[in-house]
Amino acid sequence: MRDNSSATTLIRPVVSSKPVTGLWWGLLGVAAFSFTVPFTRVAVGGLSPLFIGSGRAVLAAILAAFALALTRQRFPHGVQWARLAVVAGGIVIGFPLLTSYALTTVPASHGAVVIALLPAATATAVVLRTRERPPRAFWAMTAVGAVAAIGFAFISGGPDQAGGYGQFHSADLLLLGAVAAAAIGYAEGGLLARELGSWQTVSWALVIASPLMVCLTLLSLAQQPPAATPVQWAAFAYLGIVSMFLGFFAWYRGLAIGPMAQVSQIQLIQPVLSICWAGLLLGEALGWPTLIGGLAVILCAGAAVRVRLRPAPAPPRISAVMPLEPAKD
């Protein structure tokens, strides 16, 4: 029998598996997303919520289609299409539309209060969808972090325009729906990124949702023609190019490297950054409570990501073994 008469080919994952690298990619994604709420608040001043929620997805889908075509990506197969539809429903359709409508009636700081629940929601979605089983210490730090983030955003936001502190608004239902949609989209997208790649996952999700989003964009233009300032158009461009497209390159890569539940807790600092940007860009009040609360939230996020998670069982390696060539006399 010859030495090279058998061969084994291992199918390797699309992304690497270094947890520290995953945290840094997640942080980069969160930094990109932290401008979403204040820039949405800017854009709704001259553009309809329907146009913002759908039009930014159309802009991102155009970029995604070019990227997929230029790099000649292979089409997803089988059940991956259905899973991409779940991702599209969460991050392309659900979250952008719901937050756009909500932020027409509440300020950016109020929106950040509710969206502060997203890390805990994402961790829950990850546990329900995957085999990751974080220990009790992780859930304790997640709960403390969520309370700290909500408290920070609540104190930092001050009285809102709809009537003071702590009042529940109809917009909160939209924001809670947005949180649920994003959490599901993040969990499923993180898993798909391990198979398709990070930017490929968000790109295919955008392409899948594009027919619906184009129809909604045309409907919004017929109902209310845009009358925005250059600043409002610039905010819209950021939402389409960065919040809806480029930011997910880093975020899904971080989730794919994982552990997903751990990386999701990086989102705890998102309301801190969002409210800081709201103060700097929109003139919303900032003070010592903001600085102290922000530090507390960052410490909670750091504690949550340092909790040692029990790794999920490794899937069996897929190998293709060529049959042995019979020995020749």
Steps between C-alpha positions, in 0.01 A plus 500: 500500500635843411556763774248740344229245436267649765406861563290680757355846437381698801233766458618797705277769651471829315624707796767446762417407859702728729261643768704817562489581130123451503461755779699761308299445183181527707619826654567644155149404389342655810694822444353519150147424624521756782431782252180336375256643756622863492534500120153351463374780724670751267363339183136488614505878515467516121431146381208270571560202730392261225750650258782485755426144606462366147721737300809432708451128435473564125823704507678224690356231270646674194844496662451137607399388151810662348725342764353152445523531122851643490637228728295226328361355819332163483126493561374372836335161484206318653389611844752786499251702295235466771752593768605805299133599484495493882807726508342735246176517699689597812774741394390624157124534549404483867758707686539789251128553440395469864770733632435756226132524593575503874754782474248733340335542842777440755853645523815303428582465870159341568556256216837406648327409829294224339771387259722446806309172539652370176810328652285289735252428220780394265655272762160339556449449127847348471431250780167402347652459154841347577664255735673773702407473868638794698543447877292680760776756553464609139124549534551690825745738334271529197208600724713748693630644175149537356379678814807724499457584131130577541567705812778688324286579198204590722699747711699639208196555281323733736131581456383399156289707268194285549461564869768455761694215651410137498181515299408218266421609144351321205838544332648270764304211352666570167842518665442172687399340172817637343708349781339157451546516122866602527578233760361223278679641195829526688485143632411341166738725309787413730446131431471552125816710497689189605383333180474783246731767642410820686453749216351235276228426756380858531534550124277203414249610765484845344454357151219270618313789663560746214179437297282580803714797604496646148119484499482667841744769388291580192186507717666744742606726212143508370358580843757758608768627261832557683572855613823460694799720567855393403563402863191280505603336173849440644343332804290283267811406302675388819200285593506328163875458447630443853213407733335269248804365316861561607431479875375145458830394343663542841201404716423168332868413484525555875192287566626227267833481685306503826408386751185671373338556840818659627560723200137617516571671833726750324169664402470624859718795410285590199251718698796673667645590162159584350413747776845655483453552125149636566651753738780600265299501175145580611565713807323262740607554862814331634643529850681322780227234532567414136872459558460298820219285357692443181803379695279260699352355180843452345620319813195272487569424135861418583393267781245323278747426222757369747270231639632164384236328290460128458589438136239346274575144387710514186318373191655193344751568228373435153749307298508348160713187501605351171487119492832326531648388175559129500860395516655388179697178483 
